Tab-separated table of C-alpha atoms in Angstrom:
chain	number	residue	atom	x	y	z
A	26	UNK	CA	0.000	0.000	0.000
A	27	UNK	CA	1.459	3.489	-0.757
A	28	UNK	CA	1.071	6.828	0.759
A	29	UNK	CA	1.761	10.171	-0.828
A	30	UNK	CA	2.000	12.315	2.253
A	31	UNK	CA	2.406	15.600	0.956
A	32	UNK	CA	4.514	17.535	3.438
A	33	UNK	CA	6.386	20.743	3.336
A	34	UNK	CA	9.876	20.435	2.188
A	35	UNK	CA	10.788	24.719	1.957
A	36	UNK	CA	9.069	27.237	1.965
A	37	UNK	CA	9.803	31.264	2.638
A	38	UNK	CA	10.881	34.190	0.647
A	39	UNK	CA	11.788	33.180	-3.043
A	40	UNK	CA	14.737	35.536	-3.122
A	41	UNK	CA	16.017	34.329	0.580
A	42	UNK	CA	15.482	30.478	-0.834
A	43	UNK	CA	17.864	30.979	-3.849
A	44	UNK	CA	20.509	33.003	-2.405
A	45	UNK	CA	20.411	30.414	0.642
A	46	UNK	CA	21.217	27.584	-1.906
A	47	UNK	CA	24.636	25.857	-1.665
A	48	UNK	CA	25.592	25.710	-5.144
A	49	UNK	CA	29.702	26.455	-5.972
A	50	UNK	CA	28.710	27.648	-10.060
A	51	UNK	CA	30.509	30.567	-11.677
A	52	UNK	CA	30.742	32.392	-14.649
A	53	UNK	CA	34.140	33.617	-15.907
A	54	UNK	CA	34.605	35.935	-18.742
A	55	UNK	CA	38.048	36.081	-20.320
A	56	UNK	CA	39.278	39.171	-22.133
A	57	UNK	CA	39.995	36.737	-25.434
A	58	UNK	CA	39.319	33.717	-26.337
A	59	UNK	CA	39.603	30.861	-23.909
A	60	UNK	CA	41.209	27.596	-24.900
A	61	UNK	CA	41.549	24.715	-22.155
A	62	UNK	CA	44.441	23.089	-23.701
A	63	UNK	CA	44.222	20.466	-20.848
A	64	UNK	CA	45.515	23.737	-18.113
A	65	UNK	CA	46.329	22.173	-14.979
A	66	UNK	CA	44.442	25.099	-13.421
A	67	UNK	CA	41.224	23.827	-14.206
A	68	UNK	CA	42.141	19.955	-13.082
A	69	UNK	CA	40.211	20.322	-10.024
A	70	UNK	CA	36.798	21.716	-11.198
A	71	UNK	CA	33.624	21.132	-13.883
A	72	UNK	CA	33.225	23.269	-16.610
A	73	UNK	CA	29.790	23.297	-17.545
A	74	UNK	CA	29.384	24.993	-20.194
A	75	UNK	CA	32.246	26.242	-22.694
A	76	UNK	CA	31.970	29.776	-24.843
A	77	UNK	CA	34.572	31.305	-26.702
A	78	UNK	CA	35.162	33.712	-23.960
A	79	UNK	CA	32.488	33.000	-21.096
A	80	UNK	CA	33.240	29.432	-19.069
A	81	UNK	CA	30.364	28.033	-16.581
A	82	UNK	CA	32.409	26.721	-14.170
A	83	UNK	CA	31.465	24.175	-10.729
A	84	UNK	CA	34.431	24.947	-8.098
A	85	UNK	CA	33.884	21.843	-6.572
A	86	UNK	CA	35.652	22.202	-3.302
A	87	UNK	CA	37.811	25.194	-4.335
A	88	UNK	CA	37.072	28.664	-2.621
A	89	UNK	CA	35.974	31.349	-5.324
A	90	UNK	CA	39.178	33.982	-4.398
A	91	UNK	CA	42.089	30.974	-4.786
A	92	UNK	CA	40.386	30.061	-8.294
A	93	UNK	CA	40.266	33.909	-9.375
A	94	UNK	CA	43.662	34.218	-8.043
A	95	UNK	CA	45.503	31.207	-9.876
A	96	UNK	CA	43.785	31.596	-13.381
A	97	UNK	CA	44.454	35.547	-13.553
A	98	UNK	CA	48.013	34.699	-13.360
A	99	UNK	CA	47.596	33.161	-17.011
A	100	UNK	CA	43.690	34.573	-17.490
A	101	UNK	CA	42.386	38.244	-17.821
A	102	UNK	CA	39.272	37.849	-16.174
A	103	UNK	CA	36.729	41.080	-17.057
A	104	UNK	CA	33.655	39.216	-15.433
A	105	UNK	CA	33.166	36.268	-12.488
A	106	UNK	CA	29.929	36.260	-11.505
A	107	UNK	CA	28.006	33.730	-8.889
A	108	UNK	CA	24.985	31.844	-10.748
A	109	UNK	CA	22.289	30.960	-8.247
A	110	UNK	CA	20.016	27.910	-8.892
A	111	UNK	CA	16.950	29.064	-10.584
A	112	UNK	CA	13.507	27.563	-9.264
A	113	UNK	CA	13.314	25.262	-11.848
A	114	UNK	CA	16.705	23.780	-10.995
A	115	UNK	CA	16.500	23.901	-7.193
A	116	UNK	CA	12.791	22.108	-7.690
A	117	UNK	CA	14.686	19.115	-9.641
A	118	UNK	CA	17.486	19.388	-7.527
A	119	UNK	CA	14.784	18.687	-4.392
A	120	UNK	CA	12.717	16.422	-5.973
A	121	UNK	CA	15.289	13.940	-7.077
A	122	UNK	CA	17.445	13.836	-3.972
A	123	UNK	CA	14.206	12.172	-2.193
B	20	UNK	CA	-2.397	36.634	7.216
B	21	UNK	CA	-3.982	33.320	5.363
B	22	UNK	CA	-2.408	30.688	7.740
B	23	UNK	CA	-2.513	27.349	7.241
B	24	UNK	CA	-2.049	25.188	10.623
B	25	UNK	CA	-0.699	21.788	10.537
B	26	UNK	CA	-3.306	20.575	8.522
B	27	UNK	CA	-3.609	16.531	7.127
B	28	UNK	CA	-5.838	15.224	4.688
B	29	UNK	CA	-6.168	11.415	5.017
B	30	UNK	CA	-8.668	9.551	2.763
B	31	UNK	CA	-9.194	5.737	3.958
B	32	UNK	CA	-5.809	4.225	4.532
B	33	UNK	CA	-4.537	6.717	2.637
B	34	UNK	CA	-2.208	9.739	3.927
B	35	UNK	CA	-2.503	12.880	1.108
B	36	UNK	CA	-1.187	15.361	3.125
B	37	UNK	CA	0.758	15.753	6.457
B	38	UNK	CA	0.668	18.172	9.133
B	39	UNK	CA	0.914	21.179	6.531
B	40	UNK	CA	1.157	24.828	7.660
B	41	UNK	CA	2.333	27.708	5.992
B	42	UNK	CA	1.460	31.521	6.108
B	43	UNK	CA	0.296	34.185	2.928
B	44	UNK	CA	1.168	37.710	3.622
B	45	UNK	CA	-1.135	40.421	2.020
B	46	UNK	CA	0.118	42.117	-1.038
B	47	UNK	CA	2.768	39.172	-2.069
B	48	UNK	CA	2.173	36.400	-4.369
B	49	UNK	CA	2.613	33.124	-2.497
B	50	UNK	CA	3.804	29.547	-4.602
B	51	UNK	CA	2.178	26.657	-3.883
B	52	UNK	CA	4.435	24.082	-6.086
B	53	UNK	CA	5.627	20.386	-5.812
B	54	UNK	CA	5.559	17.458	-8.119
B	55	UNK	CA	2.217	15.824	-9.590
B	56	UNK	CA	0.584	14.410	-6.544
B	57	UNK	CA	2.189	16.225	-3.871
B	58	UNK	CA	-1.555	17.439	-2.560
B	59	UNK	CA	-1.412	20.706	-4.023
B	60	UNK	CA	-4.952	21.176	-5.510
B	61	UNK	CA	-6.153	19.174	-2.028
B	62	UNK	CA	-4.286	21.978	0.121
B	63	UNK	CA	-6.308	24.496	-1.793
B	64	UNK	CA	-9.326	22.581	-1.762
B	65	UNK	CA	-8.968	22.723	1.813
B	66	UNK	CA	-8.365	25.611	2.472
B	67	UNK	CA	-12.006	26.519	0.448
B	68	UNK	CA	-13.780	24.455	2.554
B	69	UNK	CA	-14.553	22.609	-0.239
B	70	UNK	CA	-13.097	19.848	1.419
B	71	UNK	CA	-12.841	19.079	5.552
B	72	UNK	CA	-9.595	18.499	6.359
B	73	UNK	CA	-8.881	15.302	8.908
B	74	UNK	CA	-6.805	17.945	11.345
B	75	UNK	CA	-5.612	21.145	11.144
B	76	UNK	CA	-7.241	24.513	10.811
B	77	UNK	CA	-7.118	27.478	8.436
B	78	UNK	CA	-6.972	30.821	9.777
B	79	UNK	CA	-7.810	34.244	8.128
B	80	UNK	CA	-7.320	37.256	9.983
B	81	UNK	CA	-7.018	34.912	13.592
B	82	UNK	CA	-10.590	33.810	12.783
B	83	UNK	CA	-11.725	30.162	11.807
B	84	UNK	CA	-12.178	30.352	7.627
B	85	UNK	CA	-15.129	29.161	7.191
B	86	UNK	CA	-18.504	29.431	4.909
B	87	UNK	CA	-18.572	33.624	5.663
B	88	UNK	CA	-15.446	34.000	4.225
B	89	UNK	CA	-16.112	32.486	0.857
B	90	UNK	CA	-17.687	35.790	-1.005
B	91	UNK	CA	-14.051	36.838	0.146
B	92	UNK	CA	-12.562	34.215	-1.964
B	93	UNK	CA	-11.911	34.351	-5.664
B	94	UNK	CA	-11.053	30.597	-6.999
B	95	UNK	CA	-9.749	29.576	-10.237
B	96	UNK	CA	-9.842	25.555	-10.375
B	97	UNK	CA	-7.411	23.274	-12.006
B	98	UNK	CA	-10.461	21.865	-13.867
B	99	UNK	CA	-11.668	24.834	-15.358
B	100	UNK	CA	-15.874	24.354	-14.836
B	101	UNK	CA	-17.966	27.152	-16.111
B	102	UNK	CA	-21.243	25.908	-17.705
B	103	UNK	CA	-20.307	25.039	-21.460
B	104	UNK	CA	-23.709	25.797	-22.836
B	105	UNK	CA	-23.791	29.129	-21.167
B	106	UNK	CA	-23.389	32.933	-23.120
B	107	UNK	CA	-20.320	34.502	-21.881
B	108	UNK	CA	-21.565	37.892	-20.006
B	109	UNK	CA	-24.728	36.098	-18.999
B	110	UNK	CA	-22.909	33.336	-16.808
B	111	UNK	CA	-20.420	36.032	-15.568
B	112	UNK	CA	-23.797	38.071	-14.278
B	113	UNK	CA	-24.847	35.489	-12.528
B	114	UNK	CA	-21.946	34.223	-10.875
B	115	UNK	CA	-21.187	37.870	-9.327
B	116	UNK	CA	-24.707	37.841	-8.345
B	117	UNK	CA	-24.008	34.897	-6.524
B	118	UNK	CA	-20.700	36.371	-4.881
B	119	UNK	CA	-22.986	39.288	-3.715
B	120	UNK	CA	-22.666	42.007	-6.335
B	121	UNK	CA	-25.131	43.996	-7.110
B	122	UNK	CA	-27.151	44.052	-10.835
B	123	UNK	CA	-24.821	47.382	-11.828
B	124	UNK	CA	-22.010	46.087	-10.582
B	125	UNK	CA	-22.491	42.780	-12.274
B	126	UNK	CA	-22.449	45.159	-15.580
B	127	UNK	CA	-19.959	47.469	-15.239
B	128	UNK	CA	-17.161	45.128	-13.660
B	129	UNK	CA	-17.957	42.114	-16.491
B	130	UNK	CA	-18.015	44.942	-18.966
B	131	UNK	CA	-14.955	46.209	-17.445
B	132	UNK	CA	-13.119	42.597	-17.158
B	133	UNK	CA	-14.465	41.708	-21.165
B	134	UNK	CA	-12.357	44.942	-22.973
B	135	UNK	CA	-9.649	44.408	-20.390
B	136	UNK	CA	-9.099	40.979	-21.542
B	137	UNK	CA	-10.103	41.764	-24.812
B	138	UNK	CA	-13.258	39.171	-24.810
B	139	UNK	CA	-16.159	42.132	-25.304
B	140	UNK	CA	-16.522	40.787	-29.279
B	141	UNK	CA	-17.328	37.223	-27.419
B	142	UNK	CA	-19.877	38.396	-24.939
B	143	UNK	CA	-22.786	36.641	-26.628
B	144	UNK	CA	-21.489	33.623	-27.454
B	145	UNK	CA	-21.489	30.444	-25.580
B	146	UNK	CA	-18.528	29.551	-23.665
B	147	UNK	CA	-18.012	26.162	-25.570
B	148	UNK	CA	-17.702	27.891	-28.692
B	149	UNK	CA	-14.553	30.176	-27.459
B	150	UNK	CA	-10.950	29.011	-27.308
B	151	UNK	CA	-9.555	27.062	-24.719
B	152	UNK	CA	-7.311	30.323	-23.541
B	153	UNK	CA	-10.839	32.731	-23.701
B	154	UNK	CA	-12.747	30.025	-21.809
B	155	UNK	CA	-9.364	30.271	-19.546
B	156	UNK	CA	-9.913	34.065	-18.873
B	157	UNK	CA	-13.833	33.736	-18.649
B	158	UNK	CA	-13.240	31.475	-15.905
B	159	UNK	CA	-10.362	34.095	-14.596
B	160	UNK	CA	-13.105	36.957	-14.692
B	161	UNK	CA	-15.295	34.638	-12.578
B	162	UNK	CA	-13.041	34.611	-10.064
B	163	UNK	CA	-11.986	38.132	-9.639
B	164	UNK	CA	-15.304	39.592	-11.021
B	165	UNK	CA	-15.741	40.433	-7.078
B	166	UNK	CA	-12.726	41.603	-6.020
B	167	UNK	CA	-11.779	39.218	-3.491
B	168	UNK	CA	-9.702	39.653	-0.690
B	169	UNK	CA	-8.036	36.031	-1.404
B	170	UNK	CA	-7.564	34.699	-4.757
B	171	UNK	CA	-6.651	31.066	-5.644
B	172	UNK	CA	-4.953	30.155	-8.560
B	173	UNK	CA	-4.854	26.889	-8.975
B	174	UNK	CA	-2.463	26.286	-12.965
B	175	UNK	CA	-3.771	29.842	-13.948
B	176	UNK	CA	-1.205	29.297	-17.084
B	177	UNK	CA	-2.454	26.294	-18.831
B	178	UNK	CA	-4.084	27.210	-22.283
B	179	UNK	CA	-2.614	30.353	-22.265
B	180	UNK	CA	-0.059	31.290	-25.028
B	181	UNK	CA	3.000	33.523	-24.388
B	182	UNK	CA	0.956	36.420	-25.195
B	183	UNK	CA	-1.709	36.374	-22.915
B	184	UNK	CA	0.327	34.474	-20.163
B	185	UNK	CA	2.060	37.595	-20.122
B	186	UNK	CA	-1.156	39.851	-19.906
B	187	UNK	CA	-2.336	37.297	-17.463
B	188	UNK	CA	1.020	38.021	-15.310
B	189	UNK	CA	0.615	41.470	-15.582
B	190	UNK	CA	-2.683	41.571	-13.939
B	191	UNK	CA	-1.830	39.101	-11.025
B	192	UNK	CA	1.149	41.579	-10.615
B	193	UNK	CA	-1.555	44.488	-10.983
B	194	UNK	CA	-4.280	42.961	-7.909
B	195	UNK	CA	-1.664	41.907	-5.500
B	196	UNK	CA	-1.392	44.780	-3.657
B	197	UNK	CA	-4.359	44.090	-1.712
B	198	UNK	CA	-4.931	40.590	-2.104
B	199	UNK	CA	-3.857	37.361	-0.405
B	200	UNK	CA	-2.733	35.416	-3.911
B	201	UNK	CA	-1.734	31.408	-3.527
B	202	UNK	CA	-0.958	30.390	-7.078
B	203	UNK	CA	-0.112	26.680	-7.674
B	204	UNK	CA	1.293	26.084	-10.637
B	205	UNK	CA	4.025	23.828	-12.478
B	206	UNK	CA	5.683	26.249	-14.895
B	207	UNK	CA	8.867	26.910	-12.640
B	208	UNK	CA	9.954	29.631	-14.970
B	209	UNK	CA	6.684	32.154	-14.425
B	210	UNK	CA	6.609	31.065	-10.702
B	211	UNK	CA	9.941	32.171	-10.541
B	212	UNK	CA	9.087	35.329	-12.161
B	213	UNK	CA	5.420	35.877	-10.243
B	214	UNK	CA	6.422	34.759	-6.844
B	215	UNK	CA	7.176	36.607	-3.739
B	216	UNK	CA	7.254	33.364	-1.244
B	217	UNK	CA	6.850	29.652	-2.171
B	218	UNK	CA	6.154	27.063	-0.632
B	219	UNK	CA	7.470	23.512	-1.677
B	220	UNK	CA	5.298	20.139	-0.759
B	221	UNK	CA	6.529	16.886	-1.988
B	222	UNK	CA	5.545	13.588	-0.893
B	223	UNK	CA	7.251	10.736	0.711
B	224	UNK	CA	6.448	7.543	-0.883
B	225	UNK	CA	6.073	4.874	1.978
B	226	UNK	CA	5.799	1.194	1.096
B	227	UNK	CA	4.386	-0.979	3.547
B	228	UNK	CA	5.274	-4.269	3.729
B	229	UNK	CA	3.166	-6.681	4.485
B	230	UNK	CA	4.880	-9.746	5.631
């Protein structure tokens, strides 16, 4: 016999909800064109998506200020921006962890 | 504040919802949303009275919400039910009548709700000869035709193209200020876009075993 019991999993301020989600995603805009060329820079993370000058990139473990730091050495960053889980993500994200 | 206390909603054996609460602020639009069969639609049901809940309560303005409340209540149902043999203005009439307007205001707010939703060319026909997106905004007239303090929107998007989805948002965006809005929907995207507060139900599949 099943159940469904519908219960609350979140609920609160949409804004508060998304910015409160754990989620390590960037996007990194390089001044030219960005080749990978198997950089040991980027051993350690996900790209996600790969433009010719805008990366989506999952830091994994790394902290967002080391990452910045090593790449500009070899990188001119002009944009690295956080990307927060939109609702439709965060509602697969929920729904398929249960 | 709409608050919804620890209600349940058990039907035989059967557990559909499970000690649910949640609160709706005035002037924000608050997203009811979870996954086909999460209750949803029973949540709103039950907080309509339309069905008792097994335990629980529903609270508007710290009293009991109850049968006195409902010409308070604007409701637009999943299953969109308006009578398909009825004209257009004439049904819309007669449900404000029922929701306590009076014969002017019947006219001048359907006659108001027609050009705004650009339906006034369709006032004499029968609702079963409209589109499924004009029989979607008849049935949205019907339940704001009274300017209720709490309006239910139970998949207010479905049959609506871009276009009018985006007329449609513009009006919910439009009433808010002094409503209490719960919209359930499934299009992520416009909840995302229409939502002040959500709230996410899910269930939790149980298997017993019977050994």
């Amino acid at each position: 016999m099943s159940d469904n019991d519908g219960h609350k999993i979140i609920d609160g301020s949409l804004t508060d909800i998304l910015n409160s989600t754990e989620q390590n995603i960037y996007s990194v805009t390089f001044k030219n064109n960005f080749e990978l060329n198997n950089n040991s820079l980027f051993e350690n993370v996900d790209i996600i998506e790969h433009g010719e000058k805008t990366i989506k990139v999952n830091l994994n473990e790394i902290q967002p200020q080391y990452f910045i730091k090593s790449i500009s050495k070899e990188f001119e960053i002009t944009e690295f921006r956080k990307i927060n889980p939109s609702l439709h993500q965060l509602f697969l994200n929920l729904v398929q962890s249960k | 504040m709409l608050e919804i206390r620890n209600i349940s909603k058990i039907f035989g054996a059967k557990t559909i919802l499970h000690n649910l609460s949640f609160n709706v602020p005035k002037g924000k639009i608050y997203g009811l949303i979870g996954p086909n069969g999460a209750g949803k639609t029973t949540t709103l049901r039950i907080i309509l009275n339309i069905l008792p809940s097994s335990s629980g309560e529903v609270l508007f303005k710290n009293k009991k919400f109850d049968y006195d409340f409902l010409n308070s209540t604007g409701y637009l149902p999943e299953e969109r039910g308006l009578y398909p043999k009825s004209k257009v203005k004439k049904i819309l009439t007669y449900l404000g009548k029922l929701k306590g307007l009076s014969s002017k205001e019947c006219e001048n707010k359907t006659q108001y709700w027609l050009e705004r939703l650009e339906l006034t060319q369709y006032s004499n026909y029968l609702l079963e000869e409209l589109s499924k997106g004009n029989q979607q905004k008849v049935q949205f007239i019907s339940a704001i035709l009274h300017d209720p303090e709490i309006l239910i929107l139970d998949e207010p998007f479905s049959g609506f193209d871009p276009v009018n989805q985006t007329i449609f948002r513009d009006i919910v965006e439009e009433l808010k200020s002094e409503k209490y809005i719960i919209l359930s929907t499934h299009l992520m995207d416009l909840a995302e876009s229409l939502c002040d507060e959500i709230c996410l139900i899910m269930m939790a599949i149980k298997l017993l075993t019977v050994l």
